[in-house]
XYZ file of C-alpha atoms in Angstrom:
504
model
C -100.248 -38.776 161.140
C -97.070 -39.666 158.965
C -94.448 -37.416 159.516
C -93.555 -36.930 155.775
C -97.083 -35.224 155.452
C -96.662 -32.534 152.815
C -100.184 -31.040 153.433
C -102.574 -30.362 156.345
C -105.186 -29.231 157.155
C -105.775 -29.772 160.895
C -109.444 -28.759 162.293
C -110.546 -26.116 160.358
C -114.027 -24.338 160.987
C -115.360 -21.333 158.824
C -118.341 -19.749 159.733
C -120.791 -17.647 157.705
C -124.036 -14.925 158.949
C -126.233 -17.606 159.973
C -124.099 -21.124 158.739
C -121.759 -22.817 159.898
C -119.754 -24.147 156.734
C -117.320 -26.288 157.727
C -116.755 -27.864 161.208
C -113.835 -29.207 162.498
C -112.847 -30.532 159.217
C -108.737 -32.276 159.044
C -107.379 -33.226 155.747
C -104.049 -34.613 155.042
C -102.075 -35.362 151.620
C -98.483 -37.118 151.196
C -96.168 -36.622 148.815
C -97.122 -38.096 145.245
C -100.821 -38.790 146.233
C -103.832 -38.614 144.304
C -106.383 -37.612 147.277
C -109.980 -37.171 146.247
C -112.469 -35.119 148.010
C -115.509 -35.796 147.362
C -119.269 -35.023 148.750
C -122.593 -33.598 147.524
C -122.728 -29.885 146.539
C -123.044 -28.232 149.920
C -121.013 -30.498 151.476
C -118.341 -28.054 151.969
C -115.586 -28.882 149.437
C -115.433 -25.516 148.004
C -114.902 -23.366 150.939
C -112.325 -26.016 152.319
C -110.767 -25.491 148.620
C -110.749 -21.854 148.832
C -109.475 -21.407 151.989
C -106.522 -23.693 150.733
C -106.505 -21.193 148.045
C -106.319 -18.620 150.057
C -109.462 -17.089 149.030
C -111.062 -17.569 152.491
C -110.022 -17.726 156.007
C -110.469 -20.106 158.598
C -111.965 -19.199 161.379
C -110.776 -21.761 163.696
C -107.813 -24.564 162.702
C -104.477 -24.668 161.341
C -102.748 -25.366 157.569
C -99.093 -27.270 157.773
C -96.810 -27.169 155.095
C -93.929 -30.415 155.394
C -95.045 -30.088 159.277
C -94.500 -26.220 159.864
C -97.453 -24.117 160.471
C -97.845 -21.858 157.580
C -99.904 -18.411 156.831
C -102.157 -18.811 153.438
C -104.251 -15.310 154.055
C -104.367 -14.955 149.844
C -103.655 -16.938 146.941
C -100.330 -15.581 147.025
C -99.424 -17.227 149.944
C -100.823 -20.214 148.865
C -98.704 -20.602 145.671
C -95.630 -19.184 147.495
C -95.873 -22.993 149.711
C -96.319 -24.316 146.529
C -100.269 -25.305 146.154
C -101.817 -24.280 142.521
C -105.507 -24.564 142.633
C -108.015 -25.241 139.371
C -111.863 -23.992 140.047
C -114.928 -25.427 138.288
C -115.470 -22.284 137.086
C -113.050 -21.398 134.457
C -110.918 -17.589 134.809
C -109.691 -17.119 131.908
C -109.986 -14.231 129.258
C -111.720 -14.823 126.666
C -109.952 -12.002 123.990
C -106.216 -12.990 124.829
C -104.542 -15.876 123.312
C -103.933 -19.423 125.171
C -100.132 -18.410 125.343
C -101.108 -15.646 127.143
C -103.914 -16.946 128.927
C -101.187 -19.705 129.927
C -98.417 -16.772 131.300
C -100.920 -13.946 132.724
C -98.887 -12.625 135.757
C -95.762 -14.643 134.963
C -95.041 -13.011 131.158
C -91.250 -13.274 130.221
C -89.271 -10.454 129.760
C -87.067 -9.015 127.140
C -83.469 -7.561 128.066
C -85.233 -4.004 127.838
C -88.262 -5.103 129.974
C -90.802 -6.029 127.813
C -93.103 -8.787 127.407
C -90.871 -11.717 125.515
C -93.876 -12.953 123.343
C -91.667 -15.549 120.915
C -90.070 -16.848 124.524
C -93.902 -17.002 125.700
C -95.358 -18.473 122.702
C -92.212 -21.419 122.692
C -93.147 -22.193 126.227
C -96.940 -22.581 126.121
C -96.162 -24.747 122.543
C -94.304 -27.194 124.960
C -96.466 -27.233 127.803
C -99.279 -27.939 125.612
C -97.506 -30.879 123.636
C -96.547 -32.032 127.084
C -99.783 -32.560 127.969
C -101.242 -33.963 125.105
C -103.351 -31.037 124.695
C -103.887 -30.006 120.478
C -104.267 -26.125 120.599
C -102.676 -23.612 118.748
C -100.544 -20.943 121.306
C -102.329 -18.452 119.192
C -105.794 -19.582 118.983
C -108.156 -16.872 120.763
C -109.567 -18.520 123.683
C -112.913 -17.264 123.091
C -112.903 -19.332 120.039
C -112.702 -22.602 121.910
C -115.236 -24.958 123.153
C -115.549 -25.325 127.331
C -113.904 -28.612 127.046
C -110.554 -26.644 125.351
C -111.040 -24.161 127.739
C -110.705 -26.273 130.787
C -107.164 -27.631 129.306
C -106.031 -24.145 128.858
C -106.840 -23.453 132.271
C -105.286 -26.794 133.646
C -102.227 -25.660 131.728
C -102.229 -22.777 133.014
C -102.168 -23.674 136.865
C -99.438 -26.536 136.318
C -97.179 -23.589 134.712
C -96.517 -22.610 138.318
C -94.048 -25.312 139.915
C -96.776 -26.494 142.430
C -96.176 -28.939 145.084
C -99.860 -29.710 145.521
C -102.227 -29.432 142.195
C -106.206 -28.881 143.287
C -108.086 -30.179 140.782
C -112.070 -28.897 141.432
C -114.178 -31.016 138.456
C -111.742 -30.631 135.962
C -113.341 -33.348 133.740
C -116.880 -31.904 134.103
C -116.877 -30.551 130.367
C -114.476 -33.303 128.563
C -115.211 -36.592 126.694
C -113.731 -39.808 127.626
C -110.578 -39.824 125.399
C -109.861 -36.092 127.103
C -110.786 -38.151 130.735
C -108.141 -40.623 129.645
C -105.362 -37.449 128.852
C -106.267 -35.760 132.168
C -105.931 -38.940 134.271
C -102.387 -39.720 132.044
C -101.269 -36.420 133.407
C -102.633 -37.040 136.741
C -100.465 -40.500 136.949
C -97.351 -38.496 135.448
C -97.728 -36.024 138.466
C -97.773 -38.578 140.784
C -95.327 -39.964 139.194
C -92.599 -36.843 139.639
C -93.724 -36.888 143.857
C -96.551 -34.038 142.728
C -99.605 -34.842 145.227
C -103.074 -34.246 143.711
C -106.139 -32.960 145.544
C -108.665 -34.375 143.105
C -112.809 -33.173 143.448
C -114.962 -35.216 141.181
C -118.645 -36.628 141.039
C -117.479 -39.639 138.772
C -117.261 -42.366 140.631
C -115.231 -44.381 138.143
C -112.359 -41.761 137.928
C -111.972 -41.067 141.364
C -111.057 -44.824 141.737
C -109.273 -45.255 138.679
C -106.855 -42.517 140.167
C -107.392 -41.762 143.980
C -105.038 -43.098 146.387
C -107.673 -42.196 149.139
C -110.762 -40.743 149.420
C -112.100 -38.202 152.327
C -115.892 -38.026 152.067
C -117.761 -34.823 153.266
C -121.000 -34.212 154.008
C -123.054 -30.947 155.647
C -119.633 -29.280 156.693
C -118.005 -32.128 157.925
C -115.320 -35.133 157.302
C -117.421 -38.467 157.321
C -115.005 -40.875 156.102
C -111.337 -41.826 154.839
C -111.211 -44.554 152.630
C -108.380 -46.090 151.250
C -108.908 -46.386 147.796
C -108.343 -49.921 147.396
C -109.972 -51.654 150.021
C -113.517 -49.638 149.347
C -116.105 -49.614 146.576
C -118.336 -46.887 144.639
C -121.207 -48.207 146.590
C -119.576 -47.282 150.116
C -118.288 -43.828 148.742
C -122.052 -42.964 147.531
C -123.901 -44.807 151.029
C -121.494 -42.270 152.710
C -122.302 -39.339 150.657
C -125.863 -39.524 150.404
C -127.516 -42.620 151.994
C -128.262 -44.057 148.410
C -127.134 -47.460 146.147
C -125.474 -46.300 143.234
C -127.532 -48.707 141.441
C -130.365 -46.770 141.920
C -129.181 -43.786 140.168
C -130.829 -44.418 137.028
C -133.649 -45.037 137.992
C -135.820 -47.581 135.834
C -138.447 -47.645 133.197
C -141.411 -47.864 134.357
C -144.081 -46.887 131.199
C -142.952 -49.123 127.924
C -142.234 -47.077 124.939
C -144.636 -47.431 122.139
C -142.112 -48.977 119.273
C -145.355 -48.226 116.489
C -146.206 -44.430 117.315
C -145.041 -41.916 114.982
C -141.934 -41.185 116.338
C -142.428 -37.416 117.910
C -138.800 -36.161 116.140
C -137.328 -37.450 113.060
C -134.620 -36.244 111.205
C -133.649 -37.455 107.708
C -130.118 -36.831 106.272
C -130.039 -33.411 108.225
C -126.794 -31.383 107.540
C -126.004 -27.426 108.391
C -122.456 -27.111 106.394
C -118.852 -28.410 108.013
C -120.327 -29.276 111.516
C -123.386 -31.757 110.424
C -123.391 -34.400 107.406
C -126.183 -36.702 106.373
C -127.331 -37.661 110.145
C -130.603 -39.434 110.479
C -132.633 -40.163 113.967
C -135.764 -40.704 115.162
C -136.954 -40.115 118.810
C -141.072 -41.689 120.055
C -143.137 -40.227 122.358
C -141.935 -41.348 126.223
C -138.665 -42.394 124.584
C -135.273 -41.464 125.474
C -132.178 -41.294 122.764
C -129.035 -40.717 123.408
C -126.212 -38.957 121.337
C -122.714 -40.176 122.045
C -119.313 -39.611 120.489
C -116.088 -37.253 121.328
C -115.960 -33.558 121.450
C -116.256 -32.025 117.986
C -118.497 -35.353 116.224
C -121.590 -33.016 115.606
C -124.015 -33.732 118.658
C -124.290 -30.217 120.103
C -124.273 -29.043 116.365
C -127.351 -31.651 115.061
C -129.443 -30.232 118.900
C -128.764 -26.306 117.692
C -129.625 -27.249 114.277
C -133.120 -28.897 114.980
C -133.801 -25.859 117.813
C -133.071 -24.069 114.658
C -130.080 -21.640 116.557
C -127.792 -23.384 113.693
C -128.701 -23.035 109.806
C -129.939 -26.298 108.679
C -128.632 -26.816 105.199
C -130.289 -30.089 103.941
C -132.468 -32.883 105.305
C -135.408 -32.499 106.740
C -136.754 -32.261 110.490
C -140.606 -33.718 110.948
C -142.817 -32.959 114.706
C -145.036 -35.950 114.740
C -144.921 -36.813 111.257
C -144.940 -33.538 109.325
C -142.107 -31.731 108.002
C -140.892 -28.367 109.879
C -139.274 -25.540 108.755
C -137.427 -24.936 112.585
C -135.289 -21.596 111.210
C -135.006 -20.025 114.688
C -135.327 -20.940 118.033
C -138.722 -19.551 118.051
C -140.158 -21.415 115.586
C -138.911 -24.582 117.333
C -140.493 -23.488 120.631
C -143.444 -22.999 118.782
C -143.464 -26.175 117.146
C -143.096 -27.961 121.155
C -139.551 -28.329 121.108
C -137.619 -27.305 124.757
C -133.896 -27.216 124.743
C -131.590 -27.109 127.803
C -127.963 -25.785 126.325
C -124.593 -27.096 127.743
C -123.355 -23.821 129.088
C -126.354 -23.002 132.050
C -124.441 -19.941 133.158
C -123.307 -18.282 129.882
C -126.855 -19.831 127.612
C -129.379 -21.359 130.334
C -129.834 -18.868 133.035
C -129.880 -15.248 133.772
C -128.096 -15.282 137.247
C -128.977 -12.407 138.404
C -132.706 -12.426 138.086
C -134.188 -14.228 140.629
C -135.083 -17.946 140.079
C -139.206 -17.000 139.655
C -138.228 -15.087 136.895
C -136.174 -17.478 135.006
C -138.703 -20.168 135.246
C -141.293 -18.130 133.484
C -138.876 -16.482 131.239
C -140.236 -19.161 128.559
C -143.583 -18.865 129.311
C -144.357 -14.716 129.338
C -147.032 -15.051 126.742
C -149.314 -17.490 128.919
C -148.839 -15.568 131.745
C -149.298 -12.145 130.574
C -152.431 -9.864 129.657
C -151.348 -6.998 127.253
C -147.744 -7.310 127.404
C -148.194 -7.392 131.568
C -147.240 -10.295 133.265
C -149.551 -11.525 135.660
C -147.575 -11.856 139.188
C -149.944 -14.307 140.486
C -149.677 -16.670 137.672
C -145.703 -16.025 137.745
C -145.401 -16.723 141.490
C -147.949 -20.210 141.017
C -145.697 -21.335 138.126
C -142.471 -20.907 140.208
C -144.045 -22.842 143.124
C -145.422 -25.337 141.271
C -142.218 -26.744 139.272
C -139.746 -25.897 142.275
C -141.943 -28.157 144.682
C -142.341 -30.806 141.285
C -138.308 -30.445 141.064
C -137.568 -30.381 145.331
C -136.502 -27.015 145.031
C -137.086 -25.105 148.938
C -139.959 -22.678 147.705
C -137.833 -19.685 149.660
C -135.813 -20.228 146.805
C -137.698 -18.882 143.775
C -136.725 -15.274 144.964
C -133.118 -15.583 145.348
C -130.657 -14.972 142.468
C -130.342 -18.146 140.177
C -126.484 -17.479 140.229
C -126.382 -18.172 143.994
C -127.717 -21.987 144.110
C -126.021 -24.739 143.176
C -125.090 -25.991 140.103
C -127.696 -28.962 140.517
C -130.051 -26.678 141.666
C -129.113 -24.242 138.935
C -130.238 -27.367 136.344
C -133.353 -27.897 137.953
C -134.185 -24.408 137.162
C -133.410 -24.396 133.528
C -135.230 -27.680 133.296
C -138.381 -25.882 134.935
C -138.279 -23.341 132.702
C -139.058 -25.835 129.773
C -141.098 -28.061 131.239
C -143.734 -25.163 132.421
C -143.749 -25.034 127.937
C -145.201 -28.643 128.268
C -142.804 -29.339 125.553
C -143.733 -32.727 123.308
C -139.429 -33.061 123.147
C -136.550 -31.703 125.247
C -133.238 -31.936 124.054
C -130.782 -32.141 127.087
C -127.372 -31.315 125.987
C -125.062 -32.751 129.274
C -127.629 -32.223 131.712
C -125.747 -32.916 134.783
C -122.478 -31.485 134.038
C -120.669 -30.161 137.299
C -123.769 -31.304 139.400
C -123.166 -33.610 142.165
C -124.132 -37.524 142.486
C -127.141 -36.769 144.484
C -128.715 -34.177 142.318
C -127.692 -36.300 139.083
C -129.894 -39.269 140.701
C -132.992 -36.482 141.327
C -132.038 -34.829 137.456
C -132.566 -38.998 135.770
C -135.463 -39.467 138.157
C -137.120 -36.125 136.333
C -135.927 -37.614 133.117
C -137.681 -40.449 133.276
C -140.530 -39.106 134.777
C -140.973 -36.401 132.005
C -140.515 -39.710 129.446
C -143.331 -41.359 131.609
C -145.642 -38.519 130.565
C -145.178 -39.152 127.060
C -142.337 -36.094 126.096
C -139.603 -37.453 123.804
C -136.448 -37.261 125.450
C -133.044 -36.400 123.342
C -129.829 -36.395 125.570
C -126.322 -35.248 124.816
C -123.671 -36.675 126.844
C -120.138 -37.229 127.278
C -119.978 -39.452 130.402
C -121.163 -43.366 128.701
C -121.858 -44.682 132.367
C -124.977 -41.844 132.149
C -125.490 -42.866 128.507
C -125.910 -46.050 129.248
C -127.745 -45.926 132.273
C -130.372 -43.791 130.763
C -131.153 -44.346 127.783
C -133.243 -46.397 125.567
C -131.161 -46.291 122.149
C -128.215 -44.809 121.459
C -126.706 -42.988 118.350
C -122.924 -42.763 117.765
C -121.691 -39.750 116.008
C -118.182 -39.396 114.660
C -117.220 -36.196 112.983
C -120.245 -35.156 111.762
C -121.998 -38.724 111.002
C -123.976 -41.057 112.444
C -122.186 -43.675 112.236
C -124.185 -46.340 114.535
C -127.184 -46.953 116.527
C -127.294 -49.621 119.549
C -130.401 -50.271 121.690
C -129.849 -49.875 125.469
C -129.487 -53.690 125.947
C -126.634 -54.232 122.903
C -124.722 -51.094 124.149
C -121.796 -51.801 126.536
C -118.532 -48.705 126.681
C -115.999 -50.373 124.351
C -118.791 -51.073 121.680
C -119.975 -46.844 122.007
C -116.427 -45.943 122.107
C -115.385 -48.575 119.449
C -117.466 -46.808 116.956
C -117.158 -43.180 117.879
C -113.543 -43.671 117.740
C -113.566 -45.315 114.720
C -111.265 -48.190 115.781
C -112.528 -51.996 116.094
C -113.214 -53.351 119.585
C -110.561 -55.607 118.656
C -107.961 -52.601 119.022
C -107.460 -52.588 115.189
């Protein structure tokens, strides 16, 4: 190994009651590289991560720092040698500001000791500007969607003057043009001799801006690829046995193009967020929404579930016209919808999985108020063998799987409605490439049955790979439709941008 090796990690095991999680696993990053890590959920990124962190210990192996043997027992000790770690899941607090957000811990101080907020405020206005990020120092960060959030919290580890930045899916909740900051930043880290321990499940990113790639699968290092000399197809084979291009699966049951289409919308609008939009999803037929953060796709999904105020248009099931003022009525009217936040609006993690599958369905299930256990226990086994879920599963906690597997249980929960639509609003955020492939194969298996499918996404290779028309939205309007063989990225991006393919 290269002398000049600013990190290593040199046969680490760490073993839990019963697993072992990671076995003999080396990893090694040089000075201004971009190294992605990358493997299924379960594979053992995490725990490597976190005992980077410092949030774990090894139990067997050794962590060098510029070649000496260092001591990382807590995070402390990990940013001390200069490593700055960003998790999936986001700690930030919610009721404080991004400036302070930005400085918690690291506050500057007046000459009589207390916290310098102008001084604070001044420095989180440049950081932000510095990374192209558009957020007000003062803005609560409660009051910010997930894909703000995630900057905030990016900012906020690259505060610290790191040596090494771990970046753990920090795209999973941002649109392309965010993608494009991030990676700009990523570049201009590399740039300044910063290295980069990047964890992504999008293929196209990880070699738009890895160096090289280590692979892991069940606890282990499988592969390190140089980033150059190997393709998505290897990286994937490696990971999980699979082609890429089978990911998406393909049709196999023809939409009917003269049934009355099982959603339509007509010039629907609920105030700032929504204006004139107009859709129309068939039975077996899947739609896509596409367009940047803020262009009114979560907002039109919340407004037809009726958990946003519709304040003109009109929304018709199968042809007649539909109130759809709560979430209740929508239910009622067939309508399943699978939010964009599992853990804060799709899941109650600390109920076991059983229970969150039925959680929709209480009235069939239930005699007199009572549910019926029997019924509950045959629902959960049904739809976790339907969705490959281990059937040991349905009693643990639903905050303790996997964030595929977490998915897979919100999705159960509708589909044991027998919904006639399901709106999926980024249905395989955070979840890894093989559970994406298993979460399109249930897409298009639910389509095959005859539900209407509509899908919000921000990542256009799953737009276009899934489905069969796609509507553009740009703040607040539709403002194009393409069918699934017109569609290509610059043409989707073209028009939720607003700028001509052209570049003009």
């Amino acid at each position: 190994m290269a002398e000049h090796t600013l990190i290593a990690m040199r046969g680490i095991v760490k073993r839990y009651p019963g697993v072992t999680a990671l076995r003999d696993v080396s990893l090694s990053v040089e000075p201004g590289e971009v190294m992605a890590l990358v493997g299924e959920n379960g594979a053992g990124k995490s725990t490597l991560l976190k005992i980077l962190a410092g949030a774990a210990r090894a139990d067997e192996g050794v962590i060098e720092v510029s070649g000496q043997v260092v001591q990382v027992h807590s995070p402390r000790e990990s940013q001390a040698h200069g490593i700055a770690v960003i998790y999936q899941e986001l700690n930030l607090a919610n009721d404080l500001s991004v400036a302070e957000n930005i400085y918690v811990g690291r506050e500057p101080k007046t000459r009589f000791g207390t916290v310098d907020f102008h001084a604070m405020k001044s420095g989180a206005s440049r950081l932000l500007t510095s990374l192209g990020i558009n957020i007000s120092p003062d803005e609560i960060v409660g009051n910010l969607n997930i894909a703000l959030r995630q900057m905030v919290e990016i900012a906020k580890a690259l505060l610290v003057d790191a040596r090494v930045v771990v970046m753990d899916e920090p795209t999973s909740s941002l649109t392309e043009e965010e993608v494009a900051t991030l990676l700009t930043l990523v570049r201009q880290l590399r740039a300044t001799g910063v290295s980069v321990i990047y964890v992504s499940h999008r293929m196209r990113e990880i070699f738009e801006i890895a160096d090289r790639i280590t692979v892991m699968r069940d606890g282990s290092v499988v592969g390190v690829c140089d980033a150059q000399t190997t393709s998505p197809n290897d990286i994937v084979q490696m990971m999980v046995g699979r082609e890429l291009e089978d990911l998406y699966g393909v049709r196999t049951v023809p939409v009917d193009h003269t049934a009355i289409p099982t959603l339509e919308v007509r010039g629907l609008s609920s105030g700032a967020l929504l204006h004139d939009v107009s859709f129309s999803v068939r039975p077996g037929e899947i739609v896509a929404l596409a367009g940047l953060i803020g262009a009114g796709r979560s907002d039109a999904a919340m407004t037809i579930f009726g958990a946003v105020k519709r304040r003109g248009g009109e929304i018709l099931i199968d042809g007649q016209p539909m109130a759809l003022r709560t979430p209740n009525e929508a239910m009622a009217a067939g309508i399943g919808f699978v939010p964009e936040d599992r853990k804060r609006q799709g899941l109650f993690l600390g109920l076991p999985v059983r229970e969150n599958m039925s959680s929709a369905s209480l009235p069939r299930i239930s005699r007199l108020s009572v549910v019926s256990q029997r019924q509950d226990r045959e629902l959960a086994r049904r739809y976790a063998k339907q969705l490959g879920l281990r059937e040991s599963a349905i009693e643990v906690a639903a905050g303790t799987l996997s964030g595929g597997n977490q998915q897979k249980v919100v999705l159960a929960r509708w589909l044991a409605r027998l919904p006639k639509l399901l709106i999926l609003d980024e249905p395989t955020r955070g979840v890894d490439v093989g559970a994406k492939a298993e979460i399109y194969q249930l897409i298009r298996t639910i389509a095959g049955e005859g539900v209407a499918v509509l899908v919000i996404s921000s990542e256009l290779t799953e737009v276009l790979g899934i489905a069969d028309r796609i509507l553009v939205m740009r703040e607040g309007y539709g403002v194009g439709e393409l069918d699934a063989a017109q569609a290509t990225e610059k043409r989707v991006m073209a028009m939720a941008t607003g700028v001509q393919e052209d570049g003009s």
